[in-house]
Short mmCIF file of N, CA and C in Angstrom, two decimals:
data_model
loop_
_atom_site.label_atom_id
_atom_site.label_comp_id
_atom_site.label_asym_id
_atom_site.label_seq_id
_atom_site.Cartn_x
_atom_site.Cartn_y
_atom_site.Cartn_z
N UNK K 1 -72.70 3.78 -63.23
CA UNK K 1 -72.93 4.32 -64.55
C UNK K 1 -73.86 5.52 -64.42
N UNK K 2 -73.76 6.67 -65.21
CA UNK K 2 -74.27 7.64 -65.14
C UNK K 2 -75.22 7.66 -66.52
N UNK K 3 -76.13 8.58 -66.51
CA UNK K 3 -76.91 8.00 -67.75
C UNK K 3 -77.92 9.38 -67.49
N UNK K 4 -77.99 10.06 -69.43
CA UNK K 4 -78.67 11.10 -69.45
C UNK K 4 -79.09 11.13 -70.35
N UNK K 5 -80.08 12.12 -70.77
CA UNK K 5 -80.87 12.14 -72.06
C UNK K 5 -80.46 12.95 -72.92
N UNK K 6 -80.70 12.92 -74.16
CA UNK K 6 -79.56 13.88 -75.69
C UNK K 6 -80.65 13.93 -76.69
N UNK K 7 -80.52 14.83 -76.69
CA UNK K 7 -81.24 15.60 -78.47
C UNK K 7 -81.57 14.06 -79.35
N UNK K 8 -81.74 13.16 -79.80
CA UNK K 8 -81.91 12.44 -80.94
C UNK K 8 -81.28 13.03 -82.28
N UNK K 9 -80.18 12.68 -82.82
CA UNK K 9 -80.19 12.89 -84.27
C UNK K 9 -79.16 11.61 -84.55
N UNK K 10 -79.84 11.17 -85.88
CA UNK K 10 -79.40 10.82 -86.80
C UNK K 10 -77.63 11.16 -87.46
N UNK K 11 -76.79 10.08 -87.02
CA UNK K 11 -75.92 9.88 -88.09
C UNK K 11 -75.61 8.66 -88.49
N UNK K 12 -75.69 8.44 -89.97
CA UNK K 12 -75.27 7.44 -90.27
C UNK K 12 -74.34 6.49 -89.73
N UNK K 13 -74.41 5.37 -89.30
CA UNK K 13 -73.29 4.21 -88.93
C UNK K 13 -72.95 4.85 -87.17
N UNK K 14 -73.77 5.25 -86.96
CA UNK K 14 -73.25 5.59 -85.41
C UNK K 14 -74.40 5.33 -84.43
N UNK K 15 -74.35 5.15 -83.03
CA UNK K 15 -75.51 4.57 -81.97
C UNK K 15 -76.36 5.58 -81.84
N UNK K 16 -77.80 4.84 -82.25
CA UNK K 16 -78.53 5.99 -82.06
C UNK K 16 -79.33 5.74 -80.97
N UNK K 17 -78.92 6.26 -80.14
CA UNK K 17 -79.63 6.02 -78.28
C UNK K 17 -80.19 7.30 -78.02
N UNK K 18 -80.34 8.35 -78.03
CA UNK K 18 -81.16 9.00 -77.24
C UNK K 18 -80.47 9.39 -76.16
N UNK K 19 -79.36 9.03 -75.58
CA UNK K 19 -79.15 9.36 -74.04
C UNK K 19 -77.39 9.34 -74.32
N UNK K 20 -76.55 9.44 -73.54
CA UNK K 20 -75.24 9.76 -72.65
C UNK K 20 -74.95 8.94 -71.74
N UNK K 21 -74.22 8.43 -71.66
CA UNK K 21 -74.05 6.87 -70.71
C UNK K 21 -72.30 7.33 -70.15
N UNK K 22 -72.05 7.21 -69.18
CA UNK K 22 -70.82 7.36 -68.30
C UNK K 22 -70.21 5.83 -67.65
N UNK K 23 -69.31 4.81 -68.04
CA UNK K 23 -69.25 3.99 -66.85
C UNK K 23 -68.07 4.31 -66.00
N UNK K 24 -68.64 4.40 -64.83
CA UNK K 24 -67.33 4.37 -63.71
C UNK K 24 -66.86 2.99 -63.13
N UNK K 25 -65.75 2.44 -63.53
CA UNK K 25 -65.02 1.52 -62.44
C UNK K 25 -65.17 1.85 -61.10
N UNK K 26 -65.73 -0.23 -61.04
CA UNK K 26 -66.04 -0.56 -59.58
C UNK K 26 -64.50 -0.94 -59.07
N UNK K 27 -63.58 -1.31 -60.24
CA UNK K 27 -62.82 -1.62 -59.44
C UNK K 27 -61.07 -1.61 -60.41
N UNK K 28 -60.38 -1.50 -59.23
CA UNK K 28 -59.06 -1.37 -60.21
C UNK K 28 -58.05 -2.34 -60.23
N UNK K 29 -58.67 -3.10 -60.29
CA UNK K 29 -57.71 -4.25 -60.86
C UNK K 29 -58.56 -5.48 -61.87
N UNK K 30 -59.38 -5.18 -61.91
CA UNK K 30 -60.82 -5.55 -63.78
C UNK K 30 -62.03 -5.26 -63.52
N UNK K 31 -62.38 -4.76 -64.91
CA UNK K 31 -64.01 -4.17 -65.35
C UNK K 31 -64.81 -5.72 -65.49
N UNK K 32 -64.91 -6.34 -65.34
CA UNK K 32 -65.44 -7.82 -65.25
C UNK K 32 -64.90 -9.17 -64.85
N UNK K 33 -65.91 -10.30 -65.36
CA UNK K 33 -65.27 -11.47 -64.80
C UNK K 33 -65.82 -12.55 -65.69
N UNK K 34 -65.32 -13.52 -66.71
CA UNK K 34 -65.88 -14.58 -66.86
C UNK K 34 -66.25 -15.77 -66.19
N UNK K 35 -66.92 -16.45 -65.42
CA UNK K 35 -67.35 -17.58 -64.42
C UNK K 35 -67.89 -18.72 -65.08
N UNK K 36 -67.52 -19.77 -64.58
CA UNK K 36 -68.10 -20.90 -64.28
C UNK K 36 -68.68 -21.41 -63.31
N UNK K 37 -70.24 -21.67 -63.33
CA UNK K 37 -70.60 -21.76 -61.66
C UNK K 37 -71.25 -23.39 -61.85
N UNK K 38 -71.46 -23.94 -60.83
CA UNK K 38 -71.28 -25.64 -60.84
C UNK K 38 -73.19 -25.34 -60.25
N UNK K 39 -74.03 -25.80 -61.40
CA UNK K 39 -75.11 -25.46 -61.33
C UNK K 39 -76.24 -26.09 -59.95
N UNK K 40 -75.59 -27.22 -59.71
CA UNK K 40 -76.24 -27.93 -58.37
C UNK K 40 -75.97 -27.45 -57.12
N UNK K 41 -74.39 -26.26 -57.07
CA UNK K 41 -74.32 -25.92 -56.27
C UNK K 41 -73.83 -24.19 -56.28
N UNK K 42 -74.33 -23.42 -56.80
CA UNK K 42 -74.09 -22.05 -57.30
C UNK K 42 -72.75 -21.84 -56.67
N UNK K 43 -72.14 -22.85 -56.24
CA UNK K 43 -70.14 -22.29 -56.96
C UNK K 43 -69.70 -21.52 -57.53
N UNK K 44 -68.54 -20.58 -57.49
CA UNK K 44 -67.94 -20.57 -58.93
C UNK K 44 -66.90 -21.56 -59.23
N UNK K 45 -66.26 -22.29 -59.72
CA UNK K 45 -65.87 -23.30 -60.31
C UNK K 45 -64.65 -22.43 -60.93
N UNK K 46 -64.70 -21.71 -61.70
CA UNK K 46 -63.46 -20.88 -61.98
C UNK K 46 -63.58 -19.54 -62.51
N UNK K 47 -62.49 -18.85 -62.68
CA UNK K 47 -63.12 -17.36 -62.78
C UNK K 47 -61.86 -16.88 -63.80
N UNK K 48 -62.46 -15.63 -64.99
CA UNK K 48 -61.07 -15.12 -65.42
C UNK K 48 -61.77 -13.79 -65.40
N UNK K 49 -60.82 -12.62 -64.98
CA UNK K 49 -61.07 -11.70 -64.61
C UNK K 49 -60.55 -10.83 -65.80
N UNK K 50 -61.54 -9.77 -66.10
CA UNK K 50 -60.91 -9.17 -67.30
C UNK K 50 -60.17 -8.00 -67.02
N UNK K 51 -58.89 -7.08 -67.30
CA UNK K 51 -57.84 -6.45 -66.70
C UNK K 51 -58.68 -5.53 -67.02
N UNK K 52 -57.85 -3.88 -66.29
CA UNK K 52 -58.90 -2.57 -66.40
C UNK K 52 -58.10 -1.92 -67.68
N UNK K 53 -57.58 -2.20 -68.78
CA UNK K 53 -56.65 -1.75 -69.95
C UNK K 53 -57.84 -1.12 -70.93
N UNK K 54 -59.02 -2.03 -70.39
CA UNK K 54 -59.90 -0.90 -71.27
C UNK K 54 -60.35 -1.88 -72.86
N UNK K 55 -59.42 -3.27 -72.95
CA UNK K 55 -59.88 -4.36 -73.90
C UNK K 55 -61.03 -4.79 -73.39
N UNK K 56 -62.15 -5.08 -74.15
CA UNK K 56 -63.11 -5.49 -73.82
C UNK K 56 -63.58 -7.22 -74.24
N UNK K 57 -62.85 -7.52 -75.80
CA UNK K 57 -62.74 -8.49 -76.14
C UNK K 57 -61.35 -10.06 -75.47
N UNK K 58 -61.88 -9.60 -74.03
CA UNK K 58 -60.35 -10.64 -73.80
C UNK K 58 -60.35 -11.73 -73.81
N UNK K 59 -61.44 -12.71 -74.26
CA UNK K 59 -61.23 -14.06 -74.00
C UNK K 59 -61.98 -15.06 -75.46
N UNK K 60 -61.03 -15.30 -75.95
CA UNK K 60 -61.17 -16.27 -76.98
C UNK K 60 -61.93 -18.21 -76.61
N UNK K 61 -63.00 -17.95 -77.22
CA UNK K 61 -63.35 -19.90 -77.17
C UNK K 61 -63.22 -20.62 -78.15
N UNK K 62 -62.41 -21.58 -77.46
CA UNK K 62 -62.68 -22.69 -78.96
C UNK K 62 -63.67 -23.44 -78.90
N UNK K 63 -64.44 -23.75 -79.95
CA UNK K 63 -65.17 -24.38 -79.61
C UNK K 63 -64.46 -26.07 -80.82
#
């Protein structure tokens, strides 16, 4: 990730950070991973990997 600093202004309903943020993919085949790790033994137990399509919301829980 690249990351820089910006003028500050104000617009309504939009992020007001101060800075410029870049992320570069680590990798091309998913931008993350959901895990389960088996706490007695830092396992992972199972894994869902999220695709690089650029969805960020991919995994639904029921609870």
């Amino acid at each position: 990730m690249d990351i820089w600093n910006e003028p500050i202004a104000y617009k309504k309903g939009a992020a007001y950070l101060g800075a410029g943020f870049t992320i570069k993919p680590t990798s091309k085949t998913h931008i993350g991973a959901l895990r389960a790790m088996d706490p007695k033994t830092g396992k992972i137990v199972w894994e869902y990997k999220a695709d690089s399509t650029g969805r960020r919301n991919t995994v639904l829980i029921d609870l």
